[in-house]
Amino acid sequence: MDHHGDRNEKTPSHTLLTESGRLEELHTVLDNGDETTSSSAKQSTHIGDKKSDVEKSISLGEYVDNSDVTEKIESKKGEAQNTAVMPNEQEKDPNLVGWEGELYGRRKPLFVGYFIFAIFQIPVAVARNVETIMLFRFLQGVFGASTMAIIGGALADFWGPVERGLALGLFTGAVFIGPVAGPIAGGFIVMNNNLGWGWTAWMTFILAISFWLIALFICSESYAPVILQQKARRLRFETKNWALHAPADEQQVDLRNIAQRTYLATYYSLYGFIYGVVYLFFEAYPVAFQEQRHWNLGVGALPFLGITVGVMAGVAVVVYTSQTRFKRKMLANGGKPIPEERLLPMILGAILLPIGLFWFAWTSSPSVHWAAQVLAGIPIGLAVELVLLQGMSYIIDVYLMYANSALAGNTFVRSLFGAGFPMFAAAMFHSLGVDWATSVLGFISIAFLPCPLFFFFYGKKIRSWSKYSPKT
C-alpha cells in the first residue's frame, strides 16, 4: 500500500550519478514541508500500516508491569526502586539511540535494542534477590529505550501530517495502556499460587520476543538517507565504481543544534512532569485503594482502568482533530502543515490534568464511594494522552526526518521525572495523605498551564530559528 497516494506525482523518483560520484536522490521535500521518499525508499513504505501495528504491540509487551516483584522479595522501598530503575537508565540512552537513528537508520537500533531488552527479562524472571532484578531492569532501560527513541523519526518517514496523527495516536495509546494494564495483570498473576511473581517477567519475555519476531519479518528500513546509502554501497560493488556514494556518507547531523534549543526546556518540563505523574501513580494507587480501602492486590489494580479509558478517549480526540481542524488548516495554508495546530488538544489536556488530580485527591476518603475516585482517572488519562501525544507530534512536525535527535532530549527529561517521582511517592502519600499529596501535584500542574499557550502563540517564530525545521 502506498501511503503517499497522489503525492507521488509531485515527487518523481530519480537516481543519478553526479560528476563527483554522488548518488542523488532518494527523498525529496514537498512544498508543504513534509518529508517523503522516492525511488527505493518507496519499496519500504507499503509496510507502514503493518509497522504501526507491530510497534503498538511492542509497546504493550515492553511495558508489562513488574512492580509486584520486589514487594514480594524485600520491601516497599525496593518496589519503588524497581519502578524507577528502568526510566532512570532511559534518561541516558535515548540521546545515543536517537543519534544512531539518524546515522544508521531506524531498523538496526530498534531491533538490536529491543531484542536485548527481551532477553534481559529472563534473569529478572529467575532472580532470587532484589539486586539481580535491579541490575537487569537497569540494563533493560538501556536497550528498551530504542522503541521510544526511534518511533518519532520512523513515523515521519512513513506518513504525512494528517495520517501521522492517527499513527502516533495508536502508538502512544499503546505506550500508556501498557503500563496501566500491567499492574492489573501483574496483581492477579502474583496472587496465583501456581504462577508467582516470576511470571510477570516471563509474560513480558513471551510477549516481547513474539512481537520482535513478527516485526523482524514485516518491517524494513524506512530512513531514506540510509536506504540510499545502502543502495550506493551495493552499486559500488556491482559497477566497480568506487567513487559512487550517497549524501549520508558525507554529511553529519549537528545534534547539538537540536539538543541545545533551550526554548524547548519549558515544554520538556511539562512533558516530564506529566510522565512523572504517571509513574508516581503506580505507587499512589496502591496506597489509595489497597491500603486505605483495603482492596486486595488484584482488585486494587483495577482502578487503573479509569486512566485506560481516559487514554483511549485521548486517542479519539486526537484522531478527530487531526482529520478535521488540523487538515482544514493545512489545506487553507496551501497544503503546508502548521505544527502549532497540534497544540490545541495539548492545551485542553493541560487544563484537564489539574481537574483530574484535584478530583482524585478529594474523593480519596474511604467514606466517599470508590467509583468517584476511580472516575477521576478518566480526565487524568485524557490529559496524559493529549499532552504527551500532541507534544510528540509537534516536535515531529517541526523536525521531521531529524525527529529522533529532537525527541532524544524530550525522552531524557521525561525519563528523569519518571525515575524520580516513584522514589518519593510512597513517603509523600503516607506523610501528606492521598488528598493533600495529590493536591500538591494539582497545584504544580496549574503552574504549567501557560506552557502550551506559549508555544501556540510564539512557536512559529521560535521554530524559524532552527535550520532543521521544515520552513528552513
Coordinates of C-alpha atoms in Angstrom, one line a residue:
M1 CA 0.0 0.0 0.0
D2 CA 1.4 3.4 -1.0
H3 CA 0.9 5.8 1.9
H4 CA 1.7 8.9 -0.2
G5 CA -1.2 8.4 -2.6
D6 CA -1.5 11.1 -5.2
R7 CA 1.6 12.9 -3.8
N8 CA 3.8 10.5 -5.9
E9 CA 3.1 12.7 -8.9
K10 CA 4.7 15.6 -7.1
T11 CA 7.8 13.6 -6.0
P12 CA 9.1 11.7 -9.1
S13 CA 11.8 9.3 -8.1
H14 CA 15.1 9.7 -9.7
T15 CA 18.6 8.4 -9.1
L16 CA 21.6 9.9 -10.9
L17 CA 25.4 9.8 -10.6
T18 CA 26.9 13.3 -10.4
E19 CA 30.3 14.2 -11.6
S20 CA 31.6 13.8 -8.1
G21 CA 30.1 10.3 -7.8
R22 CA 27.3 11.4 -5.5
L23 CA 24.2 9.3 -5.8
E24 CA 21.1 11.6 -6.0
E25 CA 18.4 11.5 -4.7
L26 CA 16.2 9.2 -2.7
H27 CA 14.0 11.6 -0.9
T28 CA 12.5 14.9 -1.6
V29 CA 10.8 17.6 0.4
L30 CA 7.3 18.5 -0.6
D31 CA 6.2 22.1 -0.9
N32 CA 4.3 21.7 2.3
G33 CA 7.5 20.9 4.2
D34 CA 6.6 17.2 4.6
E35 CA 9.4 14.7 4.1
T36 CA 8.6 11.9 1.7
T37 CA 10.6 9.2 0.0
S38 CA 11.0 8.2 -3.6
S39 CA 12.8 5.5 -5.6
S40 CA 13.8 2.5 -3.5
A41 CA 12.6 4.2 -0.4
K42 CA 9.1 3.6 -1.6
Q43 CA 9.7 -0.1 -1.5
S44 CA 9.6 0.2 2.3
T45 CA 6.5 2.4 2.6
H46 CA 4.0 -0.2 1.7
I47 CA 4.5 -1.9 5.1
G48 CA 3.7 1.3 7.0
D49 CA 0.3 0.1 8.4
K50 CA 1.9 -3.2 9.5
K51 CA 4.8 -1.5 11.2
S52 CA 2.4 0.8 13.1
D53 CA 0.5 -2.3 14.4
V54 CA 3.7 -4.1 15.3
E55 CA 5.2 -1.1 17.1
K56 CA 2.0 -0.6 19.0
S57 CA 2.2 -4.2 20.1
I58 CA 5.8 -3.9 21.0
S59 CA 4.9 -1.0 23.3
L60 CA 2.3 -3.2 25.1
G61 CA 4.8 -6.0 25.5
E62 CA 7.6 -3.8 26.7
Y63 CA 5.6 -2.2 29.5
V64 CA 4.1 -5.2 31.1
D65 CA 4.5 -4.2 34.8
N66 CA 6.9 -5.9 37.2
S67 CA 6.2 -3.6 40.1
D68 CA 5.0 -6.5 42.3
V69 CA 8.3 -8.4 42.1
T70 CA 10.3 -6.5 44.7
E71 CA 7.4 -6.1 47.0
K72 CA 7.3 -9.9 47.4
I73 CA 11.1 -10.2 47.7
E74 CA 12.1 -7.4 50.0
S75 CA 10.3 -4.1 50.8
K76 CA 8.2 -1.2 49.6
K77 CA 11.5 0.7 49.2
G78 CA 12.6 -2.0 46.8
E79 CA 9.4 -1.8 44.9
A80 CA 9.8 2.0 44.4
Q81 CA 13.4 1.5 43.3
N82 CA 12.3 -1.2 40.8
T83 CA 9.6 1.1 39.4
A84 CA 12.2 3.8 39.0
V85 CA 15.3 2.0 37.8
M86 CA 14.2 1.4 34.2
P87 CA 13.2 5.0 33.4
N88 CA 16.3 6.1 35.3
E89 CA 18.5 4.4 32.7
Q90 CA 16.3 5.6 29.9
E91 CA 17.5 9.1 30.8
K92 CA 20.9 8.3 29.4
D93 CA 20.2 6.0 26.4
P94 CA 17.8 7.9 24.1
N95 CA 20.4 10.5 23.3
L96 CA 22.6 7.8 21.9
V97 CA 19.8 5.8 20.3
G98 CA 18.3 8.9 18.7
W99 CA 21.7 9.8 17.2
E100 CA 22.1 6.3 15.9
G101 CA 18.7 6.5 14.3
E102 CA 19.9 9.4 12.2
L103 CA 23.2 7.7 11.2
Y104 CA 22.4 4.0 10.9
G105 CA 18.6 4.1 10.1
R106 CA 15.6 3.1 12.1
R107 CA 15.7 -0.7 11.8
K108 CA 19.1 -1.7 13.2
P109 CA 18.9 0.3 16.5
L110 CA 15.3 -0.7 17.1
F111 CA 15.7 -4.4 16.6
V112 CA 19.0 -4.8 18.3
G113 CA 17.9 -2.8 21.4
Y114 CA 14.5 -4.4 21.6
F115 CA 15.9 -8.0 21.3
I116 CA 18.4 -7.4 24.2
F117 CA 15.6 -5.8 26.2
A118 CA 13.5 -9.0 25.7
I119 CA 16.4 -11.4 26.6
F120 CA 17.2 -9.5 29.8
Q121 CA 13.7 -10.5 31.1
I122 CA 15.0 -14.0 31.7
P123 CA 17.4 -13.1 34.5
V124 CA 14.6 -11.0 36.1
A125 CA 12.2 -14.0 35.9
V126 CA 14.6 -16.3 37.6
A127 CA 16.1 -13.8 40.1
R128 CA 16.3 -14.7 43.8
N129 CA 17.3 -11.4 45.2
V130 CA 16.4 -7.7 44.6
E131 CA 20.0 -6.8 43.4
T132 CA 19.7 -9.1 40.4
I133 CA 16.3 -7.6 39.5
M134 CA 17.6 -4.0 39.8
L135 CA 20.7 -4.8 37.7
F136 CA 18.8 -6.3 34.8
R137 CA 15.9 -3.8 35.0
F138 CA 18.7 -1.2 34.6
L139 CA 20.0 -2.9 31.5
Q140 CA 16.5 -3.2 30.1
G141 CA 16.1 0.5 30.4
V142 CA 19.3 1.0 28.4
F143 CA 18.2 -1.1 25.5
G144 CA 14.5 -0.8 25.8
A145 CA 14.7 2.9 25.1
S146 CA 15.2 2.1 21.5
T147 CA 11.5 1.9 20.8
M148 CA 10.7 5.4 22.2
A149 CA 13.8 7.0 20.6
I150 CA 13.2 5.7 17.1
I151 CA 9.5 5.9 16.7
G152 CA 9.3 9.7 16.0
G153 CA 11.6 9.5 13.0
A154 CA 10.0 6.3 11.7
L155 CA 6.5 7.9 11.7
A156 CA 7.9 10.9 9.9
D157 CA 9.3 8.5 7.3
F158 CA 6.1 6.7 6.6
W159 CA 3.2 9.2 6.9
G160 CA 2.2 12.7 6.0
P161 CA 1.0 15.1 8.7
V162 CA -2.7 14.1 8.8
E163 CA -2.1 10.3 8.7
R164 CA 0.8 10.7 11.2
G165 CA -1.7 11.9 13.8
L166 CA -3.6 8.6 13.7
A167 CA -0.4 6.5 13.7
L168 CA 1.1 8.3 16.6
G169 CA -2.2 8.2 18.5
L170 CA -2.3 4.4 18.2
F171 CA 1.4 4.2 19.3
T172 CA 1.2 6.5 22.3
G173 CA -2.1 4.9 23.3
A174 CA -0.4 1.5 23.4
V175 CA 2.5 3.0 25.3
F176 CA 0.3 4.2 28.2
I177 CA -2.3 1.5 28.2
G178 CA 0.6 -0.9 28.7
P179 CA 1.8 0.5 32.0
V180 CA -1.7 0.9 33.4
A181 CA -2.8 -2.6 32.3
G182 CA 0.4 -4.1 33.6
P183 CA -0.4 -3.8 37.3
I184 CA -3.8 -5.4 36.8
A185 CA -2.4 -8.4 35.1
G186 CA 0.6 -8.5 37.4
G187 CA -1.6 -8.3 40.5
F188 CA -3.6 -11.4 39.6
I189 CA -0.5 -13.3 38.4
V190 CA 1.2 -12.7 41.8
M191 CA -2.0 -13.8 43.6
N192 CA -2.0 -17.1 41.7
N193 CA -0.1 -19.6 43.8
N194 CA 0.6 -21.7 40.7
L195 CA 2.4 -18.8 39.0
G196 CA 4.1 -16.3 41.4
W197 CA 5.8 -13.1 40.7
G198 CA 8.4 -14.6 38.3
W199 CA 5.7 -15.0 35.7
T200 CA 5.3 -11.2 35.4
A201 CA 8.7 -11.3 33.8
W202 CA 8.1 -14.5 31.8
M203 CA 4.9 -13.0 30.3
T204 CA 6.8 -9.9 29.4
F205 CA 9.5 -12.0 27.7
I206 CA 7.0 -14.1 25.8
L207 CA 5.2 -11.0 24.5
A208 CA 8.3 -9.1 23.7
I209 CA 10.1 -11.9 21.8
S210 CA 6.9 -12.7 19.9
F211 CA 6.4 -9.1 18.7
W212 CA 10.1 -8.9 17.9
L213 CA 9.8 -11.9 15.6
I214 CA 6.7 -10.6 13.9
A215 CA 8.3 -7.2 13.3
L216 CA 11.5 -8.8 12.1
F217 CA 9.8 -10.3 9.1
I218 CA 7.5 -7.4 8.1
C219 CA 9.4 -4.3 8.9
S220 CA 12.2 -3.0 6.7
E221 CA 14.3 0.1 6.8
S222 CA 12.4 3.4 6.4
Y223 CA 15.0 6.1 6.7
A224 CA 15.6 7.5 3.2
P225 CA 19.2 8.6 3.5
V226 CA 20.3 5.2 4.9
I227 CA 18.4 3.3 2.2
L228 CA 20.2 5.4 -0.4
Q229 CA 23.5 4.8 1.4
Q230 CA 22.8 1.0 1.2
K231 CA 21.9 1.3 -2.4
A232 CA 25.1 3.3 -3.2
R233 CA 27.1 0.6 -1.3
R234 CA 25.5 -2.1 -3.4
L235 CA 26.1 -0.3 -6.7
R236 CA 29.7 0.3 -5.8
F237 CA 30.3 -3.5 -5.8
E238 CA 28.0 -4.1 -8.8
T239 CA 29.5 -1.4 -11.0
K240 CA 33.1 -1.4 -9.5
N241 CA 32.7 2.4 -9.4
W242 CA 34.2 3.1 -6.0
A243 CA 33.5 6.8 -6.3
L244 CA 29.8 6.2 -6.1
H245 CA 28.5 7.4 -2.7
A246 CA 25.3 8.8 -1.1
P247 CA 24.8 12.1 0.7
A248 CA 24.7 10.3 4.1
D249 CA 28.3 9.2 3.5
E250 CA 29.5 12.8 3.7
Q251 CA 27.0 14.6 5.9
Q252 CA 26.8 14.7 9.7
V253 CA 23.8 15.9 11.7
D254 CA 24.7 18.6 14.1
L255 CA 22.9 17.2 17.0
R256 CA 24.0 20.0 19.3
N257 CA 21.9 22.4 17.2
I258 CA 18.8 20.4 18.1
A259 CA 19.7 19.3 21.6
Q260 CA 20.7 22.8 22.8
R261 CA 17.5 24.6 21.8
T262 CA 16.7 26.0 25.2
Y263 CA 13.3 27.2 24.2
L264 CA 12.2 23.5 24.4
A265 CA 13.1 23.3 28.0
T266 CA 9.7 24.6 29.2
Y267 CA 8.0 22.0 27.0
Y268 CA 10.3 19.3 28.2
S269 CA 9.5 20.1 31.8
L270 CA 5.7 19.9 31.3
Y271 CA 6.2 16.6 29.3
G272 CA 8.4 15.2 32.1
F273 CA 6.1 16.3 34.9
I274 CA 3.1 14.5 33.3
Y275 CA 5.2 11.4 32.7
G276 CA 6.4 11.5 36.3
V277 CA 2.8 11.7 37.4
V278 CA 2.0 8.5 35.5
Y279 CA 4.9 6.7 37.3
L280 CA 4.0 8.2 40.6
F281 CA 0.5 6.8 40.4
F282 CA 2.0 3.3 40.2
E283 CA 2.9 3.9 43.8
A284 CA -0.1 6.1 44.7
Y285 CA -2.9 3.9 43.6
P286 CA -1.9 1.0 45.9
V287 CA -1.9 3.5 48.8
A288 CA -5.3 4.9 47.8
F289 CA -7.1 1.6 47.1
Q290 CA -5.2 -1.2 48.7
E291 CA -4.2 0.5 52.0
Q292 CA -7.0 3.0 52.5
R293 CA -9.9 1.0 51.0
H294 CA -8.4 -2.4 51.9
W295 CA -8.7 -4.0 48.5
N296 CA -6.6 -7.0 47.6
L297 CA -3.7 -6.9 45.2
G298 CA -5.6 -7.9 42.0
V299 CA -8.8 -5.8 42.6
G300 CA -6.7 -2.9 43.9
A301 CA -5.1 -2.5 40.5
L302 CA -8.5 -2.4 38.6
P303 CA -8.9 1.4 39.2
F304 CA -6.1 1.8 36.6
L305 CA -8.9 1.1 34.1
G306 CA -10.1 4.7 34.7
I307 CA -6.8 6.0 33.3
T308 CA -7.0 3.5 30.5
V309 CA -10.4 4.8 29.4
G310 CA -9.1 8.4 29.5
V311 CA -6.1 7.4 27.3
M312 CA -8.4 5.8 24.8
A313 CA -10.6 8.9 24.8
G314 CA -7.5 11.0 24.2
V315 CA -6.6 9.0 21.1
A316 CA -10.1 9.5 19.8
V317 CA -9.9 13.3 20.4
V318 CA -6.5 13.5 18.6
V319 CA -7.7 11.4 15.6
Y320 CA -10.8 13.6 15.3
T321 CA -8.9 16.9 15.5
S322 CA -6.3 15.6 13.0
Q323 CA -8.9 14.7 10.5
T324 CA -10.9 17.9 10.9
R325 CA -9.4 21.2 12.1
F326 CA -5.7 20.2 11.5
K327 CA -6.4 19.0 8.0
R328 CA -8.6 22.0 7.2
K329 CA -6.0 24.5 8.4
M330 CA -3.3 22.7 6.5
L331 CA -5.3 22.9 3.2
A332 CA -6.0 26.5 3.8
N333 CA -2.3 27.1 4.3
G334 CA -1.5 25.8 0.8
G335 CA -1.1 22.2 1.9
K336 CA 1.6 23.1 4.4
P337 CA 1.2 21.7 7.9
I338 CA 1.0 24.1 10.8
P339 CA 2.8 22.4 13.8
E340 CA 1.1 24.8 16.3
E341 CA -2.3 23.4 15.4
R342 CA -1.1 20.2 17.2
L343 CA -1.1 22.2 20.5
L344 CA -4.8 22.9 20.8
P345 CA -5.6 19.4 22.2
M346 CA -2.5 19.8 24.3
I347 CA -3.9 23.0 25.8
L348 CA -7.1 21.0 26.6
G349 CA -5.0 18.3 28.3
A350 CA -3.1 20.9 30.4
I351 CA -6.5 22.2 31.7
L352 CA -7.9 18.7 32.4
L353 CA -4.9 17.5 34.3
P354 CA -5.3 19.7 37.5
I355 CA -9.1 19.0 37.3
G356 CA -8.4 15.2 37.4
L357 CA -5.8 15.5 40.1
F358 CA -8.0 17.6 42.5
W359 CA -10.9 15.2 41.7
F360 CA -8.8 12.2 42.7
A361 CA -7.5 14.0 45.8
W362 CA -10.8 14.9 47.3
T363 CA -12.6 11.7 46.6
S364 CA -9.9 9.6 48.3
S365 CA -11.6 9.3 51.6
P366 CA -13.0 5.7 52.3
S367 CA -16.3 7.4 53.2
V368 CA -16.6 8.5 49.6
H369 CA -17.8 5.9 47.1
W370 CA -14.9 4.3 45.3
A371 CA -16.4 4.9 41.9
A372 CA -15.9 8.7 42.3
Q373 CA -12.2 8.3 42.8
V374 CA -11.9 5.7 40.0
L375 CA -13.6 8.0 37.6
A376 CA -11.1 10.7 38.3
G377 CA -8.6 8.6 36.3
I378 CA -10.5 9.5 33.1
P379 CA -9.6 13.2 32.9
I380 CA -6.1 12.3 34.1
G381 CA -5.6 9.7 31.4
L382 CA -7.2 12.0 28.8
A383 CA -4.8 14.8 29.9
V384 CA -1.8 12.5 29.8
E385 CA -2.6 11.3 26.3
L386 CA -3.4 14.7 24.9
V387 CA -0.2 16.4 26.3
L388 CA 2.2 13.6 25.5
L389 CA 0.9 12.7 22.1
Q390 CA 0.4 16.2 20.8
G391 CA 3.7 17.3 22.2
M392 CA 5.5 14.5 20.4
S393 CA 3.5 15.3 17.2
Y394 CA 4.6 18.9 17.4
I395 CA 8.3 18.0 17.6
I396 CA 7.9 15.5 14.7
D397 CA 6.2 18.2 12.6
V398 CA 9.0 20.6 13.4
Y399 CA 12.0 18.4 12.8
L400 CA 10.6 15.6 10.5
M401 CA 13.5 13.4 9.4
Y402 CA 15.6 14.6 12.4
A403 CA 12.8 14.0 14.9
N404 CA 14.8 11.2 16.6
S405 CA 17.5 13.6 17.7
A406 CA 15.0 16.2 18.8
L407 CA 13.0 13.7 20.7
A408 CA 16.1 12.4 22.5
G409 CA 16.2 15.4 24.8
N410 CA 12.5 15.0 25.4
T411 CA 12.9 11.4 26.4
F412 CA 15.8 12.3 28.6
V413 CA 13.8 14.7 30.7
R414 CA 10.7 12.5 30.7
S415 CA 12.6 9.5 32.0
L416 CA 14.3 11.7 34.6
F417 CA 10.9 12.6 36.1
G418 CA 9.6 9.0 35.6
A419 CA 12.6 7.7 37.6
G420 CA 12.5 10.3 40.3
F421 CA 8.8 10.5 41.2
P422 CA 8.4 6.9 42.3
M423 CA 11.3 7.3 44.7
F424 CA 9.4 9.7 47.0
A425 CA 5.8 8.8 46.0
A426 CA 5.0 6.4 48.8
A427 CA 6.6 8.6 51.5
M428 CA 4.8 11.6 50.1
F429 CA 1.4 9.9 50.1
H430 CA 1.9 8.4 53.6
S431 CA 3.0 11.7 55.1
L432 CA 0.6 14.1 53.5
G433 CA -2.2 11.7 52.8
V434 CA -3.7 11.0 49.4
D435 CA -5.8 14.2 49.4
W436 CA -3.0 16.7 50.0
A437 CA -0.3 14.8 48.2
T438 CA -2.3 14.7 45.0
S439 CA -3.4 18.3 45.6
V440 CA 0.3 19.4 45.5
L441 CA 0.6 17.8 42.1
G442 CA -2.6 19.6 41.1
F443 CA -1.1 23.0 42.1
I444 CA 2.1 22.2 40.2
S445 CA 0.2 21.3 37.1
I446 CA -1.6 24.6 37.2
A447 CA 1.8 26.3 37.0
F448 CA 2.5 24.5 33.7
L449 CA -0.8 25.8 32.1
P450 CA 0.9 28.7 30.2
C451 CA 3.4 26.3 28.5
P452 CA 1.3 25.1 25.6
L453 CA -0.2 28.5 25.2
F454 CA 3.3 30.0 24.8
F455 CA 4.2 27.6 22.1
F456 CA 0.8 28.0 20.4
F457 CA 1.3 31.8 20.0
Y458 CA 5.0 32.0 19.6
G459 CA 6.0 28.6 18.2
K460 CA 6.2 29.7 14.6
K461 CA 8.7 32.4 15.3
I462 CA 10.7 30.2 17.6
R463 CA 11.0 27.3 15.2
S464 CA 12.1 29.6 12.4
W465 CA 15.4 29.8 14.3
S466 CA 16.3 26.2 13.6
K467 CA 17.8 25.2 10.3
Y468 CA 16.3 21.7 10.8
S469 CA 12.7 22.9 10.8
P470 CA 10.5 22.4 7.7
K471 CA 10.3 26.1 6.9
T472 CA 14.0 26.4 6.6

